[in-house]
Short mmCIF file of C-alpha atoms in Angstrom, two decimals:
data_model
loop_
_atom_site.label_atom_id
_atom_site.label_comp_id
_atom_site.label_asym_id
_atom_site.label_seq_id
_atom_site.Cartn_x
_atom_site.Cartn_y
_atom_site.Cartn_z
CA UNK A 1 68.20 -61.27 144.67
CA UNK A 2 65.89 -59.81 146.91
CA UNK A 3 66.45 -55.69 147.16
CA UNK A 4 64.64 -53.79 149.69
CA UNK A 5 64.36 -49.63 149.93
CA UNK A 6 63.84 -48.09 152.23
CA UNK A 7 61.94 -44.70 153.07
CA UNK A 8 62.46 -41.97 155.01
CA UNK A 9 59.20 -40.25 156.10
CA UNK A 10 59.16 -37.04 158.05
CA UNK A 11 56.49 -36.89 159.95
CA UNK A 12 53.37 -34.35 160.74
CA UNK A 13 55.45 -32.86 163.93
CA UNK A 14 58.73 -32.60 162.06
CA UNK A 15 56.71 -30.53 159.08
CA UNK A 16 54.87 -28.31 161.72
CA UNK A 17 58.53 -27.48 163.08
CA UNK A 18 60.00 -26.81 159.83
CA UNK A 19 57.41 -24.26 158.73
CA UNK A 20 57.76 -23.08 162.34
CA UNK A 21 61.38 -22.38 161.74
CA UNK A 22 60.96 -20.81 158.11
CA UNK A 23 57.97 -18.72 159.39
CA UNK A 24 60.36 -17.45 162.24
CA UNK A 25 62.76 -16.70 159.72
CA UNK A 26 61.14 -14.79 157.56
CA UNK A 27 59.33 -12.74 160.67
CA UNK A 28 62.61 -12.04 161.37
CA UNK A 29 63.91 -10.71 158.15
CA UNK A 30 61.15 -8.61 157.66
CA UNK A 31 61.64 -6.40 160.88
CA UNK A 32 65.28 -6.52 159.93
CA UNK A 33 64.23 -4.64 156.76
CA UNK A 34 62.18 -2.21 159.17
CA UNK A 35 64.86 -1.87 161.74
CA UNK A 36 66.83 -0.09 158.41
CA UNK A 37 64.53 2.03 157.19
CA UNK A 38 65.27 5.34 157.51
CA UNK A 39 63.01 7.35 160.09
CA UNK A 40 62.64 10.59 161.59
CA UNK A 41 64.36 9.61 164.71
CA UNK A 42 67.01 7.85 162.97
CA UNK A 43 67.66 11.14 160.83
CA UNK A 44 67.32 13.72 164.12
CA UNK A 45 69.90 11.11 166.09
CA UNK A 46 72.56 11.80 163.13
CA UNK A 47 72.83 15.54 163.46
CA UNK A 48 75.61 14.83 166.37
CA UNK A 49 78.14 14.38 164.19
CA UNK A 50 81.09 17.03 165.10
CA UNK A 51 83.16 16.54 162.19
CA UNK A 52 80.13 17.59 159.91
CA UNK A 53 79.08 20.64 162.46
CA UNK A 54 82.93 21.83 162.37
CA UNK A 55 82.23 24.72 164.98
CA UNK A 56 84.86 27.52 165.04
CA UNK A 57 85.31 30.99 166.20
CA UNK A 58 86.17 32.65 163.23
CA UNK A 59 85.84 36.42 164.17
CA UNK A 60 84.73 39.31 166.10
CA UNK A 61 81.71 41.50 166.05
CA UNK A 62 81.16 45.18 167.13
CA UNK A 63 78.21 46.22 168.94
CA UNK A 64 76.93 49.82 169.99
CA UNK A 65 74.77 49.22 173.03
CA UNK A 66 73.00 52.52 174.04
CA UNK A 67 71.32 53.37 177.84
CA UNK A 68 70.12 56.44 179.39
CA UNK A 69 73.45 56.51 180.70
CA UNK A 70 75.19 56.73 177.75
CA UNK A 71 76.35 54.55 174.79
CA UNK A 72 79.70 52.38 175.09
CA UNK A 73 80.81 49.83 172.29
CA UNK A 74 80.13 45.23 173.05
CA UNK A 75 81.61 42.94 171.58
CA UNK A 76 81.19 38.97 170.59
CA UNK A 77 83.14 36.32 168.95
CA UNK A 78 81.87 35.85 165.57
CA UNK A 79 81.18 31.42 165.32
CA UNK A 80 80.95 29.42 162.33
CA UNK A 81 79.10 26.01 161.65
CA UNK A 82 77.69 24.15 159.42
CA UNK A 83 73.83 23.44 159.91
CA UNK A 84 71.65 20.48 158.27
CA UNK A 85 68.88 22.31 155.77
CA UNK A 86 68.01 19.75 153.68
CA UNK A 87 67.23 15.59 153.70
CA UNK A 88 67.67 15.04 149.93
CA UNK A 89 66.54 11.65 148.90
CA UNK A 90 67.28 10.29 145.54
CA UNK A 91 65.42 7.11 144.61
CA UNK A 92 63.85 4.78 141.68
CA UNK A 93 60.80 3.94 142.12
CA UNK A 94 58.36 6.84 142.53
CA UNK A 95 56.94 7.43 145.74
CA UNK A 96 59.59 5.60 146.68
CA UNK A 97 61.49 7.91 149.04
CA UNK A 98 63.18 5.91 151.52
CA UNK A 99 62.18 8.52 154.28
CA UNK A 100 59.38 6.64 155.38
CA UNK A 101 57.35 9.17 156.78
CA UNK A 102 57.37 11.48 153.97
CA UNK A 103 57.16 9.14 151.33
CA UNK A 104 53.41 9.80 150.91
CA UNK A 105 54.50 13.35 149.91
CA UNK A 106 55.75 12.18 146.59
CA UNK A 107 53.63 9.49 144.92
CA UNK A 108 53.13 9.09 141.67
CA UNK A 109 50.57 11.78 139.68
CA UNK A 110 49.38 12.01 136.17
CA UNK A 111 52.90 13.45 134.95
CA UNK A 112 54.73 12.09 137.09
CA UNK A 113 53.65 8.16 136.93
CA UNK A 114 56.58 5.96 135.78
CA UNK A 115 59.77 5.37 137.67
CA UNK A 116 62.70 3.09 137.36
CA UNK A 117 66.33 2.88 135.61
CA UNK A 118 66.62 2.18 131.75
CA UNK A 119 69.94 -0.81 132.31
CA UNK A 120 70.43 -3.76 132.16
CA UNK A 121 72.69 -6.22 133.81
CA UNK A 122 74.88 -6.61 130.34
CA UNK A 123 78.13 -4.76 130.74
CA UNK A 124 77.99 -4.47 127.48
CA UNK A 125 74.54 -1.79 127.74
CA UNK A 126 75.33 0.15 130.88
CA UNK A 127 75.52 3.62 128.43
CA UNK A 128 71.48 3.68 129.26
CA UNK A 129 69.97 6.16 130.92
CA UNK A 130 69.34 5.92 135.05
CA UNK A 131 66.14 7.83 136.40
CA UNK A 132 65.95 9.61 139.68
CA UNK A 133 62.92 10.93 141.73
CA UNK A 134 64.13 13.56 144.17
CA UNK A 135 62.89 14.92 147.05
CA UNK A 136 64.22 18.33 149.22
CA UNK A 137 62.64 18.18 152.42
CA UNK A 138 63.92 20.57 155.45
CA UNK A 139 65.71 19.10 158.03
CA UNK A 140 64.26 17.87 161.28
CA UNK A 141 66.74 18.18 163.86
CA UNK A 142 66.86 22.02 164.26
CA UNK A 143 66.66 21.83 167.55
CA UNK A 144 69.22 18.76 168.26
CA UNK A 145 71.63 20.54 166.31
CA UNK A 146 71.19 23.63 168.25
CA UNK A 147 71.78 22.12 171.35
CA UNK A 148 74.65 20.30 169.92
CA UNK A 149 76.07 23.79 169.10
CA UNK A 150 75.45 25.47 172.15
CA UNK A 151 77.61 23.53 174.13
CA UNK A 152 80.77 25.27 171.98
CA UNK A 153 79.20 28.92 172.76
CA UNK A 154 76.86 30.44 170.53
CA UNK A 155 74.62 28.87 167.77
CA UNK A 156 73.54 30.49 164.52
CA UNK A 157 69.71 29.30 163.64
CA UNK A 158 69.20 27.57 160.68
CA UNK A 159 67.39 29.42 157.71
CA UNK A 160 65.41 26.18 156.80
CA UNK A 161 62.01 25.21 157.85
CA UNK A 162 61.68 21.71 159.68
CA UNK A 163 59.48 19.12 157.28
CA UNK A 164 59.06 21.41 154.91
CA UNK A 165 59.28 20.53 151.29
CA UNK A 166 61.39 22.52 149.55
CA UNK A 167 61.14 20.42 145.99
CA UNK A 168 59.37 17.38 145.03
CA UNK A 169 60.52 16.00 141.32
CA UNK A 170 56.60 14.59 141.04
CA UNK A 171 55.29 18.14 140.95
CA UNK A 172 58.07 19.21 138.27
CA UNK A 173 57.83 16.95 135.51
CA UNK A 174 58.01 19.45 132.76
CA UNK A 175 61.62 20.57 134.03
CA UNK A 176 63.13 16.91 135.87
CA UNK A 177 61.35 14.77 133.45
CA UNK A 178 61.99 16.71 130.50
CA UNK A 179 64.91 19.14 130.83
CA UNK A 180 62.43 22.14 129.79
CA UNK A 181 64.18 24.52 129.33
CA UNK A 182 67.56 23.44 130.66
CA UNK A 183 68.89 21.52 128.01
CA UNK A 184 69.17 24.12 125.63
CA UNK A 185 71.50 26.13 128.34
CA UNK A 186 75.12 26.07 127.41
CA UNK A 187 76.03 25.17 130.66
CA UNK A 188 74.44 21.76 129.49
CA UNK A 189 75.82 21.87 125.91
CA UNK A 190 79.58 22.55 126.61
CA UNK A 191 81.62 20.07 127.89
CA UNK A 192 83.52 20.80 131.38
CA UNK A 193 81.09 23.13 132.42
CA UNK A 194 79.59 22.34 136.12
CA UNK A 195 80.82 18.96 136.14
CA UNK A 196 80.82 17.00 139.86
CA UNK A 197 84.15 15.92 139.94
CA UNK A 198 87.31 16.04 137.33
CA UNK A 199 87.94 14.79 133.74
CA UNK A 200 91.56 15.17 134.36
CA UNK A 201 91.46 13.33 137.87
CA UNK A 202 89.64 10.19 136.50
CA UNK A 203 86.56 10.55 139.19
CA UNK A 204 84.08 12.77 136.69
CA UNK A 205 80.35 11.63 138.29
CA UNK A 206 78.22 13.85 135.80
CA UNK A 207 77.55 16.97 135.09
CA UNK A 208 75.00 19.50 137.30
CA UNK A 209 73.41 20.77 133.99
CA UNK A 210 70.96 19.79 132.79
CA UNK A 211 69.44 19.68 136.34
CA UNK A 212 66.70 16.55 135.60
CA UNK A 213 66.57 13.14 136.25
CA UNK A 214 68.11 11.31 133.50
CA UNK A 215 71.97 10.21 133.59
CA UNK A 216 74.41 8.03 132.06
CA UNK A 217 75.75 6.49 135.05
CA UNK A 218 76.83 2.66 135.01
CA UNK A 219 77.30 3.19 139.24
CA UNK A 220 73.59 3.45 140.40
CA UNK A 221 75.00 5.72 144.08
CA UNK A 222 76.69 7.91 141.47
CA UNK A 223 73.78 8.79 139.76
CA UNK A 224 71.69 9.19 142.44
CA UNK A 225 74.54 11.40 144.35
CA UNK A 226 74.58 13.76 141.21
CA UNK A 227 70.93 13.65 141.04
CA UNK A 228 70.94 15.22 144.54
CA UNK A 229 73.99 17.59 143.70
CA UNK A 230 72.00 18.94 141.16
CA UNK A 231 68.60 19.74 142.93
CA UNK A 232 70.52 21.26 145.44
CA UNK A 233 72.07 23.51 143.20
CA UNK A 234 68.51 25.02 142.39
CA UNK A 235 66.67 24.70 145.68
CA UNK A 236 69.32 26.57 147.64
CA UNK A 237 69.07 30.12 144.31
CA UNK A 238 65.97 31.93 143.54
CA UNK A 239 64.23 32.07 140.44
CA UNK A 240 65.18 28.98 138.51
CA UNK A 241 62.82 27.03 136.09
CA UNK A 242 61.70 24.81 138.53
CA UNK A 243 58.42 23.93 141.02
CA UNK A 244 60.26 24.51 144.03
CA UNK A 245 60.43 26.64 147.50
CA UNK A 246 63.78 28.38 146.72
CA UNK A 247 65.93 28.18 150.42
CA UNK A 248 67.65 31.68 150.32
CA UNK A 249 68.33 32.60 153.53
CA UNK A 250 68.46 36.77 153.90
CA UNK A 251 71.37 37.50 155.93
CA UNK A 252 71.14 40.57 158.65
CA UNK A 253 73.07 42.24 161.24
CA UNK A 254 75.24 39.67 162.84
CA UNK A 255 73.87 36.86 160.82
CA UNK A 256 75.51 35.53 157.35
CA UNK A 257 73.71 32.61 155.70
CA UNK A 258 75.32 30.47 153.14
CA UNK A 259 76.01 31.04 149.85
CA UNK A 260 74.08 28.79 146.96
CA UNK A 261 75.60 25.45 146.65
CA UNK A 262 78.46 24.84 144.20
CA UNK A 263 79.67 21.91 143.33
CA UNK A 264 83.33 20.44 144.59
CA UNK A 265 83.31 22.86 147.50
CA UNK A 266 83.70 21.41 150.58
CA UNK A 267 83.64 24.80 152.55
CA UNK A 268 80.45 25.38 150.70
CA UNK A 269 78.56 22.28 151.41
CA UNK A 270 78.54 18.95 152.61
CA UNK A 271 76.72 15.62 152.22
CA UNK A 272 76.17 13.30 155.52
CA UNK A 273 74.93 9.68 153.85
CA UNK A 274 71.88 8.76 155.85
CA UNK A 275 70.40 5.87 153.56
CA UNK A 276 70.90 3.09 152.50
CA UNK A 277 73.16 3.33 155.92
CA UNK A 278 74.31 6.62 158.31
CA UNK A 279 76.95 7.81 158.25
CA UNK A 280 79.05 9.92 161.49
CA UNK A 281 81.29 12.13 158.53
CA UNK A 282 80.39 14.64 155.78
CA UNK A 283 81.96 14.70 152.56
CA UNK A 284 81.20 16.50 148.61
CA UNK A 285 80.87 14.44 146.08
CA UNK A 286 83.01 12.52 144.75
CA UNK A 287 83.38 10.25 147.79
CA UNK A 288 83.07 6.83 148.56
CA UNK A 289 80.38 4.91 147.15
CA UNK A 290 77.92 2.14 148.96
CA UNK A 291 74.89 0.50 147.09
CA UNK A 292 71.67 0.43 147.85
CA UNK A 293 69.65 -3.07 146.93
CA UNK A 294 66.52 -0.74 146.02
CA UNK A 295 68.14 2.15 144.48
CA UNK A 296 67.15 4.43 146.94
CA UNK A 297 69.13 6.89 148.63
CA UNK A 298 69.15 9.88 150.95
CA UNK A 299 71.91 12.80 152.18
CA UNK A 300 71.66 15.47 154.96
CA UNK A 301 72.62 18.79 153.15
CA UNK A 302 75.03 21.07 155.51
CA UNK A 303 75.86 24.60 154.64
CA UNK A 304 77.86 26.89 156.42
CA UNK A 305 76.23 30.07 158.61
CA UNK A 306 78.35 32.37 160.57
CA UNK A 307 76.61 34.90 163.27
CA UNK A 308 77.22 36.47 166.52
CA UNK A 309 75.09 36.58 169.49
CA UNK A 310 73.54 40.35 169.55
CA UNK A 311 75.40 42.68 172.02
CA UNK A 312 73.44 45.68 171.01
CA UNK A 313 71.05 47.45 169.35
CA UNK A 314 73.13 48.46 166.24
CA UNK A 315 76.08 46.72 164.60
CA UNK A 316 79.01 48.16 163.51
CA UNK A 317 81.11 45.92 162.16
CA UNK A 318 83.27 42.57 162.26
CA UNK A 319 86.88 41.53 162.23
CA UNK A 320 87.48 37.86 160.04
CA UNK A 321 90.70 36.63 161.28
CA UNK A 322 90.16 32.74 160.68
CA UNK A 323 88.06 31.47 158.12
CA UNK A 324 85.33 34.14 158.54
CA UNK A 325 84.53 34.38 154.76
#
């Protein structure tokens, strides 16, 4: 019996289009990966989210406005919004912020080299520690959001400082890396103290103390959501045992700035998602969680300011008679 194979041969064209095709391909995923990276105008275009901003007159001020003439008594409704101080990324790998252009703020320094969770993918071992870089970085949109306000009536300026950053966890290692001194605190030694979320309501995410970058967390966008929780809670008070620019906004005559961020409070804060995708709402955490494939994540910080537009030169008072406090 006479068998015969035979053989299928691709030829030099056929290989030239193949590689042709896979080249394409991968061209193609790679400025996919671009198209998602989070960018300044990407961040700026999110601030016109009106369920986040949550403008409402809330009040009215008294104002004694004095002429040669004599002096006679203004008044103006008393606003309140909530403004976007902060982009706070949490993220792995260090000097790995997935703000692109400020990730050269926070590479890695003597102290602050390594980077990178302590799990693995056993179910068995996810009681090991996750690591979290964090970065506090003032908002960039000032302006958008102020335009975005204006067209409700007045708008209260922001007591943050565009691109300015307010705490990078590479130039605290002693505190973030460490828990110096904060893990002696009893806030971080009693149970149920500062804790994002409830034991009794099932959806506990971690506690706020010690404020560093360690956590048992088997959900990677948990961690990284209390990680930011808890740098917020020290960036936005003054004098804590941290490397940071404290964002205290004084409040004056016509003008009250938030209060210092406190976890569970959604008429303290809010969080707008803007990596690994953006988000249109606000929320406190707990809230709905999304992974990230390279552990990297970033929020928009929004706190509350209420103000009135100046009527004259002294104030006198103001009347609260919907959610002025």
């Amino acid at each position: 019996m006479k068998v015969t194979a035979t053989t299928r041969f691709r030829s030099p064209k056929s290989r030239k289009i193949g590689h042709s095709r896979a080249f394409t391909a991968a061209v193609l995923f790679v400025a996919a990966e671009q198209c998602l990276a989070l960018t300044t105008p990407a961040i700026i275009a999110s601030v016109t989210s009106l369920q986040c901003l949550e403008y409402r007159v809330v009040g009215i001020c008294f104002w004694l406005l004095c002429t040669p003439f004599g002096c006679t008594v203004k008044t103006s409704p008393k606003v309140r919004h909530f403004i976007p101080e902060l982009v706070v990324s949490s993220y792995s790998d260090t000097g790995g912020n997935p703000w692109g252009e400020m990730s050269a703020l926070s590479m890695p320094t003597p102290a602050s080299k390594g980077g990178g969770n302590l799990i693995t993918p056993s179910p068995q071992r996810n009681n090991l520690s996750r690591f979290k870089n964090v970065d506090g970085i003032g908002y960039p949109g000032s302006s958008a959001l102020t335009a975005l306000a204006h067209g409700f009536g007045y708008a209260c300026p922001t007591g943050a400082t565009p691109l300015t950053p307010y705490y990078l966890s590479t130039l605290d290692p002693l505190a973030w890396r460490q828990a110096v001194p904060e893990s002696v605190y009893p806030q971080a030694l009693i149970p149920g103290m500062r804790e994002i979320g409830s034991q009794a309501l099932g959806n506990m995410w971690g506690s706020v103390y010690p404020r560093h970058g360690f956590l048992v967390q088997p959900d990677d966008f948990k961690a990284s959501a209390v990680m930011a929780q808890r740098a917020s809670d020290f960036i936005t008070r003054a004098g804590q045992p941290h490397v940071y620019l404290p964002l205290q906004p004084m409040p004056s005559p016509g003008y009250w700035p938030p209060q210092p961020v406190m976890e569970n409070n959604i008429n303290n804060h809010r969080w707008q998602l803007l990596a690994p995708v953006i988000q249109t709402t606000c929320a406190i955490f707990p809230s709905p969680t999304i992974q990230s494939a390279d552990g990297a994540y970033a929020w928009s910080l929004w706190r509350p300011y209420r103000c009135c537009q100046r009527m004259g030169q002294t104030f006198l008072f103001s009347i609260d008679f919907d959610g002025g406090q």
